[in-house]
Amino acid sequence: MVSEIRLFTESTFFEKAQSYQTVLSLRGVVVNITTIEKLNARFLRLNPELALCVDEQGLSLCANGMKMQPDWKAEIPRLKRATLKSEMIARACNISEKPNLIDATAGLGHDTLLMAHLGAKVTLIERHPILFTLLEDSKKQLENDPFLAKVVERIDLVFSDSAEYLQQMIITHQTIDVVYLDPMFPQRDQNQQAIKKQAQVKKQMQLLHMLLPEDGEMDLGDHLLVLARQLAKRVVVKRPRLAVFLNDQATDHQWQGDACRFDAYFNSNLIE
């Protein structure tokens, strides 16, 4: 995990950069601020290292000439089109019942945003300090947005390791309606070439993969599934369409799309 990172900013945003530096230091990341004359596309191309940058848009991750942040505002057109019937994720997670839901694999939070918009109360868990801070910054920027303010009210960000969080719930005999898993590194795919041809990795995901290199079982999600099935009435796993089952556990029900599918596991002992 990244423990030290450079942050680029212009003098105009230096104080803002210092506030992010303070927050990240409390989360175990050493941030070295470098003030530059102009933070633009040319500068990013000439400085390809993985870094942070701060400008009028807030905190972003940058590398290889690219810059990204969890741009929740860009999701508004999709949210306005979304309905409980049109979104497969809504059917898989039973969002019509307005569940309490844990998203244990945060990513950029787009699925969480959609599920909260459709009525779920979502706890979004992220262990990586930089990604968590990016998500936190995106959420704060939308607290006064006329369309998204009510949506982000239904999202609770938690800075924690998902496995530890779920394990603590088990120990304290807590239950939850739904646990949602979307592992970043789906392994052992049945047809790697077919999956690779579906689409190139988007810019945002390229940077996310650089920040979160594959480093073991936790990122595969196998252990999370085992834990989630002990405390959730329903566990939903998003998978590439041709991928094998997570942790080789056959699903109780499945929703199939063109590029992905949703595998559901039901806990009859918890369902009323």
Short mmCIF file of C-alpha atoms in Angstrom, two decimals:
data_model
loop_
_atom_site.label_atom_id
_atom_site.label_comp_id
_atom_site.label_asym_id
_atom_site.label_seq_id
_atom_site.Cartn_x
_atom_site.Cartn_y
_atom_site.Cartn_z
CA MET A 1 0.00 0.00 0.00
CA VAL A 2 1.25 3.51 -0.84
CA SER A 3 2.71 5.09 2.30
CA GLU A 4 4.26 8.19 0.70
CA ILE A 5 3.14 10.22 -2.29
CA ARG A 6 3.81 13.57 -3.96
CA LEU A 7 1.06 16.15 -4.29
CA PHE A 8 1.18 18.78 -7.05
CA THR A 9 -0.68 22.06 -6.74
CA GLU A 10 -0.57 25.70 -7.76
CA SER A 11 0.08 28.43 -5.18
CA THR A 12 -3.60 29.45 -5.30
CA PHE A 13 -4.60 26.08 -3.86
CA PHE A 14 -1.69 25.61 -1.44
CA GLU A 15 -3.78 25.93 1.73
CA LYS A 16 -6.30 23.44 0.37
CA ALA A 17 -3.42 21.07 -0.42
CA GLN A 18 -2.16 21.41 3.16
CA SER A 19 -5.56 20.40 4.52
CA TYR A 20 -5.48 17.21 2.43
CA GLN A 21 -1.90 16.63 3.58
CA THR A 22 -3.04 16.80 7.22
CA VAL A 23 -5.96 14.43 6.67
CA LEU A 24 -3.83 11.87 4.85
CA SER A 25 -1.05 12.03 7.43
CA LEU A 26 -3.60 11.06 10.08
CA ARG A 27 -4.42 8.07 7.88
CA GLY A 28 -0.80 6.95 7.58
CA VAL A 29 0.26 8.54 4.28
CA VAL A 30 3.18 10.97 4.03
CA VAL A 31 2.30 13.66 1.48
CA ASN A 32 5.05 15.83 -0.02
CA ILE A 33 3.57 19.00 -1.52
CA THR A 34 5.20 20.45 -4.64
CA THR A 35 3.96 23.85 -5.79
CA ILE A 36 4.08 24.36 -9.55
CA GLU A 37 3.29 27.22 -11.89
CA LYS A 38 0.54 25.56 -13.92
CA LEU A 39 -1.19 22.25 -13.29
CA ASN A 40 -2.35 21.31 -16.78
CA ALA A 41 -2.35 18.40 -19.24
CA ARG A 42 1.18 19.19 -20.45
CA PHE A 43 2.56 19.13 -16.91
CA LEU A 44 0.89 15.79 -16.22
CA ARG A 45 2.35 14.29 -19.40
CA LEU A 46 5.83 15.43 -18.40
CA ASN A 47 5.43 14.09 -14.86
CA PRO A 48 4.04 10.55 -15.31
CA GLU A 49 4.64 9.34 -11.75
CA LEU A 50 1.68 8.29 -9.61
CA ALA A 51 0.80 11.37 -7.56
CA LEU A 52 -1.98 13.49 -6.17
CA CYS A 53 -2.97 16.93 -7.38
CA VAL A 54 -5.18 19.67 -5.98
CA ASP A 55 -6.96 22.30 -8.07
CA GLU A 56 -10.35 24.01 -8.23
CA GLN A 57 -11.98 20.57 -8.57
CA GLY A 58 -10.49 19.33 -5.31
CA LEU A 59 -8.30 16.26 -4.82
CA SER A 60 -7.40 14.00 -7.77
CA LEU A 61 -5.12 11.08 -8.51
CA CYS A 62 -2.81 11.47 -11.50
CA ALA A 63 -0.32 9.41 -13.50
CA ASN A 64 0.83 8.95 -17.09
CA GLY A 65 -0.78 12.19 -18.23
CA MET A 66 -4.16 11.23 -16.78
CA LYS A 67 -6.08 12.70 -13.86
CA MET A 68 -9.09 11.24 -12.12
CA GLN A 69 -11.34 11.50 -9.10
CA PRO A 70 -14.57 9.69 -8.21
CA ASP A 71 -16.70 12.03 -10.32
CA TRP A 72 -20.10 11.35 -8.83
CA LYS A 73 -21.62 14.42 -10.49
CA ALA A 74 -20.90 12.88 -13.91
CA GLU A 75 -23.21 10.01 -12.91
CA ILE A 76 -26.29 12.25 -12.77
CA PRO A 77 -27.50 11.46 -16.33
CA ARG A 78 -27.39 7.73 -15.58
CA LEU A 79 -29.15 8.24 -12.25
CA LYS A 80 -31.93 10.21 -13.90
CA ARG A 81 -32.53 7.35 -16.34
CA ALA A 82 -32.30 4.62 -13.71
CA THR A 83 -35.34 2.81 -12.37
CA LEU A 84 -35.81 -0.21 -10.14
CA LYS A 85 -36.91 -2.21 -13.18
CA SER A 86 -34.25 -1.03 -15.62
CA GLU A 87 -31.21 -1.59 -13.39
CA MET A 88 -30.14 -5.21 -12.99
CA ILE A 89 -28.20 -4.32 -9.83
CA ALA A 90 -31.43 -3.02 -8.28
CA ARG A 91 -33.20 -6.32 -8.87
CA ALA A 92 -30.22 -8.33 -7.62
CA CYS A 93 -29.90 -6.28 -4.42
CA ASN A 94 -33.67 -6.04 -3.86
CA ILE A 95 -33.46 -2.25 -3.73
CA SER A 96 -37.25 -1.94 -3.96
CA GLU A 97 -37.30 -2.94 -0.27
CA LYS A 98 -34.98 -0.01 0.59
CA PRO A 99 -32.44 -2.28 2.32
CA ASN A 100 -29.59 -1.47 4.64
CA LEU A 101 -26.67 -2.44 2.44
CA ILE A 102 -22.91 -2.74 2.84
CA ASP A 103 -20.73 -2.14 -0.21
CA ALA A 104 -17.57 -3.90 0.93
CA THR A 105 -15.55 -3.22 -2.24
CA ALA A 106 -15.83 0.54 -2.69
CA GLY A 107 -13.95 1.21 -5.94
CA LEU A 108 -15.02 4.64 -7.18
CA GLY A 109 -18.39 4.39 -5.49
CA HIS A 110 -20.52 4.54 -8.64
CA ASP A 111 -22.56 1.45 -7.77
CA THR A 112 -23.09 2.77 -4.25
CA LEU A 113 -24.33 6.07 -5.66
CA LEU A 114 -26.80 4.27 -7.92
CA MET A 115 -28.10 2.05 -5.15
CA ALA A 116 -28.49 5.01 -2.76
CA HIS A 117 -30.32 6.96 -5.48
CA LEU A 118 -32.76 4.06 -5.90
CA GLY A 119 -33.48 3.95 -2.17
CA ALA A 120 -30.88 1.85 -0.34
CA LYS A 121 -29.08 3.03 2.80
CA VAL A 122 -25.46 2.19 1.98
CA THR A 123 -22.41 1.78 4.16
CA LEU A 124 -19.40 2.15 1.85
CA ILE A 125 -16.22 0.61 3.23
CA GLU A 126 -12.71 1.44 1.98
CA ARG A 127 -9.40 0.58 3.62
CA HIS A 128 -6.98 2.46 1.33
CA PRO A 129 -6.36 5.92 2.83
CA ILE A 130 -5.93 7.70 -0.50
CA LEU A 131 -8.96 6.17 -2.17
CA PHE A 132 -11.04 6.75 0.96
CA THR A 133 -9.99 10.42 0.99
CA LEU A 134 -10.90 10.77 -2.69
CA LEU A 135 -14.34 9.28 -1.99
CA GLU A 136 -14.77 11.48 1.06
CA ASP A 137 -13.89 14.58 -0.97
CA SER A 138 -16.39 13.67 -3.70
CA LYS A 139 -19.14 13.15 -1.15
CA LYS A 140 -18.47 16.47 0.60
CA GLN A 141 -18.60 18.36 -2.69
CA LEU A 142 -22.13 17.08 -3.32
CA GLU A 143 -23.68 17.78 0.07
CA ASN A 144 -25.27 20.97 -1.31
CA ASP A 145 -25.94 19.72 -4.84
CA PRO A 146 -29.64 20.15 -5.69
CA PHE A 147 -29.93 16.68 -7.23
CA LEU A 148 -27.42 14.59 -5.27
CA ALA A 149 -27.63 16.04 -1.74
CA LYS A 150 -30.42 13.68 -0.68
CA VAL A 151 -28.63 10.75 -2.32
CA VAL A 152 -25.32 11.22 -0.51
CA GLU A 153 -27.23 11.52 2.78
CA ARG A 154 -27.97 7.81 2.36
CA ILE A 155 -24.25 6.96 2.03
CA ASP A 156 -22.10 6.40 5.11
CA LEU A 157 -18.36 6.23 4.38
CA VAL A 158 -16.33 4.01 6.69
CA PHE A 159 -12.52 3.95 6.73
CA SER A 160 -11.85 0.32 7.52
CA ASP A 161 -10.69 -3.01 6.20
CA SER A 162 -13.85 -4.72 4.95
CA ALA A 163 -12.87 -8.12 6.34
CA GLU A 164 -12.27 -6.66 9.79
CA TYR A 165 -15.54 -4.71 9.62
CA LEU A 166 -17.58 -7.77 8.65
CA GLN A 167 -15.78 -9.93 11.21
CA GLN A 168 -16.66 -7.46 13.96
CA MET A 169 -20.31 -7.58 12.90
CA ILE A 170 -20.24 -11.37 13.16
CA ILE A 171 -18.62 -11.26 16.60
CA THR A 172 -21.26 -8.81 17.87
CA HIS A 173 -24.11 -10.84 16.29
CA GLN A 174 -25.20 -8.07 13.92
CA THR A 175 -27.00 -8.72 10.65
CA ILE A 176 -27.51 -6.71 7.47
CA ASP A 177 -29.99 -6.93 4.61
CA VAL A 178 -27.45 -7.01 1.76
CA VAL A 179 -23.68 -7.17 1.32
CA TYR A 180 -22.54 -6.17 -2.17
CA LEU A 181 -19.17 -7.30 -3.56
CA ASP A 182 -17.49 -6.18 -6.77
CA PRO A 183 -13.91 -7.49 -6.54
CA MET A 184 -11.46 -5.41 -8.54
CA PHE A 185 -9.34 -8.37 -9.64
CA PRO A 186 -11.61 -11.23 -10.73
CA GLN A 187 -9.27 -14.21 -11.15
CA ARG A 188 -9.51 -17.64 -12.73
CA ASP A 189 -11.80 -16.40 -15.50
CA GLN A 190 -13.14 -19.10 -17.77
CA ASN A 191 -12.32 -17.21 -20.93
CA GLN A 192 -9.74 -14.49 -20.42
CA GLN A 193 -9.54 -13.50 -24.08
CA ALA A 194 -13.27 -13.00 -24.41
CA ILE A 195 -13.33 -10.87 -21.28
CA LYS A 196 -10.40 -8.75 -22.46
CA LYS A 197 -12.18 -8.04 -25.72
CA GLN A 198 -15.31 -6.70 -24.01
CA ALA A 199 -13.77 -3.27 -23.41
CA GLN A 200 -10.51 -1.54 -22.68
CA VAL A 201 -9.95 -0.47 -19.09
CA LYS A 202 -11.25 3.05 -18.61
CA LYS A 203 -8.90 5.84 -17.60
CA GLN A 204 -10.25 5.94 -14.06
CA MET A 205 -9.74 2.21 -13.60
CA GLN A 206 -6.20 2.37 -15.01
CA LEU A 207 -5.23 4.81 -12.28
CA LEU A 208 -7.09 2.84 -9.66
CA HIS A 209 -5.18 -0.31 -10.60
CA MET A 210 -1.92 1.63 -10.23
CA LEU A 211 -2.95 2.79 -6.76
CA LEU A 212 -4.29 -0.60 -5.70
CA PRO A 213 -1.96 -3.27 -7.14
CA GLU A 214 -3.18 -6.82 -6.82
CA ASP A 215 -1.69 -8.01 -3.56
CA GLY A 216 -3.45 -11.10 -2.37
CA GLU A 217 -6.63 -12.91 -1.56
CA MET A 218 -8.43 -9.94 -0.04
CA ASP A 219 -8.53 -8.18 -3.38
CA LEU A 220 -9.98 -11.28 -5.00
CA GLY A 221 -12.92 -11.11 -2.60
CA ASP A 222 -13.01 -14.83 -1.73
CA HIS A 223 -12.68 -14.30 2.02
CA LEU A 224 -15.20 -11.45 1.95
CA LEU A 225 -17.82 -13.76 0.50
CA VAL A 226 -17.28 -16.27 3.29
CA LEU A 227 -17.73 -13.56 5.92
CA ALA A 228 -20.64 -11.83 4.20
CA ARG A 229 -22.67 -15.03 3.97
CA GLN A 230 -22.55 -15.32 7.77
CA LEU A 231 -24.28 -12.02 8.47
CA ALA A 232 -26.26 -10.90 5.39
CA LYS A 233 -29.72 -11.99 4.34
CA ARG A 234 -28.50 -11.60 0.76
CA VAL A 235 -24.98 -11.35 -0.70
CA VAL A 236 -24.66 -10.06 -4.26
CA VAL A 237 -21.44 -10.43 -6.25
CA LYS A 238 -20.80 -8.58 -9.50
CA ARG A 239 -18.72 -10.67 -11.91
CA PRO A 240 -17.55 -10.53 -15.53
CA ARG A 241 -20.10 -12.50 -17.53
CA LEU A 242 -17.76 -15.44 -18.19
CA ALA A 243 -15.96 -15.54 -14.83
CA VAL A 244 -16.12 -18.52 -12.49
CA PHE A 245 -17.99 -18.19 -9.20
CA LEU A 246 -16.27 -16.19 -6.47
CA ASN A 247 -14.52 -18.57 -4.08
CA ASP A 248 -15.89 -21.38 -6.29
CA GLN A 249 -19.24 -21.09 -4.46
CA ALA A 250 -22.19 -21.78 -6.74
CA THR A 251 -24.84 -19.06 -6.67
CA ASP A 252 -28.45 -19.42 -5.50
CA HIS A 253 -29.68 -17.11 -8.23
CA GLN A 254 -28.13 -15.17 -11.10
CA TRP A 255 -28.92 -12.12 -13.21
CA GLN A 256 -27.12 -12.14 -16.59
CA GLY A 257 -26.15 -9.07 -18.64
CA ASP A 258 -24.13 -8.65 -21.81
CA ALA A 259 -20.83 -7.81 -20.07
CA CYS A 260 -21.41 -8.75 -16.45
CA ARG A 261 -23.66 -10.73 -14.20
CA PHE A 262 -24.85 -10.60 -10.58
CA ASP A 263 -24.60 -13.73 -8.45
CA ALA A 264 -26.85 -13.81 -5.37
CA TYR A 265 -26.51 -15.91 -2.22
CA PHE A 266 -29.46 -16.11 0.18
CA ASN A 267 -29.29 -16.87 3.91
CA SER A 268 -32.58 -18.56 4.76
CA ASN A 269 -31.72 -18.46 8.48
CA LEU A 270 -31.84 -14.65 8.44
CA ILE A 271 -34.71 -14.05 6.02
CA GLU A 272 -37.94 -13.41 7.89
#
